[in-house]
C-alpha positions as MATLAB code, in Angstrom:
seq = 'XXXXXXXXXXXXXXXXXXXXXXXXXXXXXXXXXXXXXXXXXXXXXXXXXXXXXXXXXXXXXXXXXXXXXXXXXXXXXXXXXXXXXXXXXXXXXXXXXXXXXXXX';
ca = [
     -52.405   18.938   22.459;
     -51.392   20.042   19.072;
     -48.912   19.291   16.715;
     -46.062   21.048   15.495;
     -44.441   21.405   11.796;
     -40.356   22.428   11.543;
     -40.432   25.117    8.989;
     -38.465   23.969    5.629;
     -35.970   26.557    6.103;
     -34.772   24.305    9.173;
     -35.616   21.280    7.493;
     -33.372   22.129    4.093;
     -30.007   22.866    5.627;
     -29.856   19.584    7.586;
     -30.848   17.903    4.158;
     -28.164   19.250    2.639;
     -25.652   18.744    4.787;
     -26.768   15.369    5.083;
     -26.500   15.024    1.363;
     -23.097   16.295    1.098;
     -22.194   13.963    3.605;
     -23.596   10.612    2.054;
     -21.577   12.436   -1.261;
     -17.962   12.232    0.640;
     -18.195    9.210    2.334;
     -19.436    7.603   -1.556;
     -16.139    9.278   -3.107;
     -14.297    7.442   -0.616;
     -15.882    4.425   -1.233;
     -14.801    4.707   -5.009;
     -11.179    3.662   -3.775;
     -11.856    0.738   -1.370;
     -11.679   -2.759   -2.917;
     -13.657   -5.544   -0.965;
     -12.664   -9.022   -1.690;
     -14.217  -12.324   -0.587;
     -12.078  -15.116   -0.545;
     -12.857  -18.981   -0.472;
     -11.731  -22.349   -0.099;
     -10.903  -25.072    2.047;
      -9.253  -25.249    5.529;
      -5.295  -24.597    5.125;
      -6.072  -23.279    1.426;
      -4.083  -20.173    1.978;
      -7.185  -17.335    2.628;
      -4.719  -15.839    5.396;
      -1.548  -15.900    3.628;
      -3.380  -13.974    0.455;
      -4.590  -11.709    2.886;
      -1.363  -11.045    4.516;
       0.543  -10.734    1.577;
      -1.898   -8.112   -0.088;
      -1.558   -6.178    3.407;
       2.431   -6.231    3.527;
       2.580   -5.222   -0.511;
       0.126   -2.734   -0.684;
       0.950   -1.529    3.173;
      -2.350   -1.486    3.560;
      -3.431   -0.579    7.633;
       0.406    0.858    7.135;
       1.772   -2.569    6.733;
       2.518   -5.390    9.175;
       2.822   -3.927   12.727;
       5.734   -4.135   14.536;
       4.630   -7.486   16.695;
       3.521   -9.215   13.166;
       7.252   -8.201   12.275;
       8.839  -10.288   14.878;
       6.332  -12.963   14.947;
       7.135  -13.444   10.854;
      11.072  -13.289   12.202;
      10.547  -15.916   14.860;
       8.832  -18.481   12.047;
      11.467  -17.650    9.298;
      14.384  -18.814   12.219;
      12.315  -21.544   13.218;
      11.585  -23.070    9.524;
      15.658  -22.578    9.092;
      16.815  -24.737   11.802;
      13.499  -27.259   10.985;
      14.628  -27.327    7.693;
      18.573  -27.679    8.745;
      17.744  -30.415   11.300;
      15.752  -32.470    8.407;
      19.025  -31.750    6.371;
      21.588  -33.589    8.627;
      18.700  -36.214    9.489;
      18.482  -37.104    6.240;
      22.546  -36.926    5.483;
      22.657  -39.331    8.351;
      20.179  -41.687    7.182;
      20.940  -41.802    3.085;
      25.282  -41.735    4.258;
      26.008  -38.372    3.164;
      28.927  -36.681    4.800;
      27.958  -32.933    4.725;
      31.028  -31.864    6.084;
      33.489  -29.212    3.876;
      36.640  -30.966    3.723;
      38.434  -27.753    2.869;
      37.596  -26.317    6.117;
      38.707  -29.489    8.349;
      42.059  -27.757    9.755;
      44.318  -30.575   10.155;
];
């Protein structure tokens, strides 16, 4: 049993094309931006995160199921936020009726 070489004339042309390769994928590395972010449970890590994606459309922006789940939570904090409203108008007294509307 013997062994064999690869003659460099094989050898070089897969170098360099390996080479060139490692050379692209680095130029594309210049332009992506890694960022770690910390803190505590319910800091706000996610929200940063999906803020940078919808500004900077980064993965093309949110996706269209990320669309209507951010329309479903912005109805559902209006009528939270409308319910505390007459809760509170109720408790403190207030009449939040428009008089000028009242058709009498």
């Amino acid at each position: 049993m013997g062994c064999m070489l690869s003659s460099s004339a094989t050898v070089k042309p897969l170098k360099n094309e390996v080479d060139k390769q490692l050379e692209e994928a680095q130029e594309l590395e210049k332009y992506i931006y890694k960022i770690l972010l910390l803190g505590a449970g319910e800091s706000g890590k996610s929200t940063v995160v999906k803020q940078i994606k919808m500004l900077y459309k980064v993965g093309g922006g949110p996706s269209a199921r990320e669309i209507q789940e951010y329309i479903l939570a912005i109805r559902r904090n209006v009528l939270e936020a409308i319910q505390i409203l007459i809760e509170a108008s109720k408790t403190l007294g207030v009449d939040i009726q428009n008089k000028d509307l009242i058709n009498d």
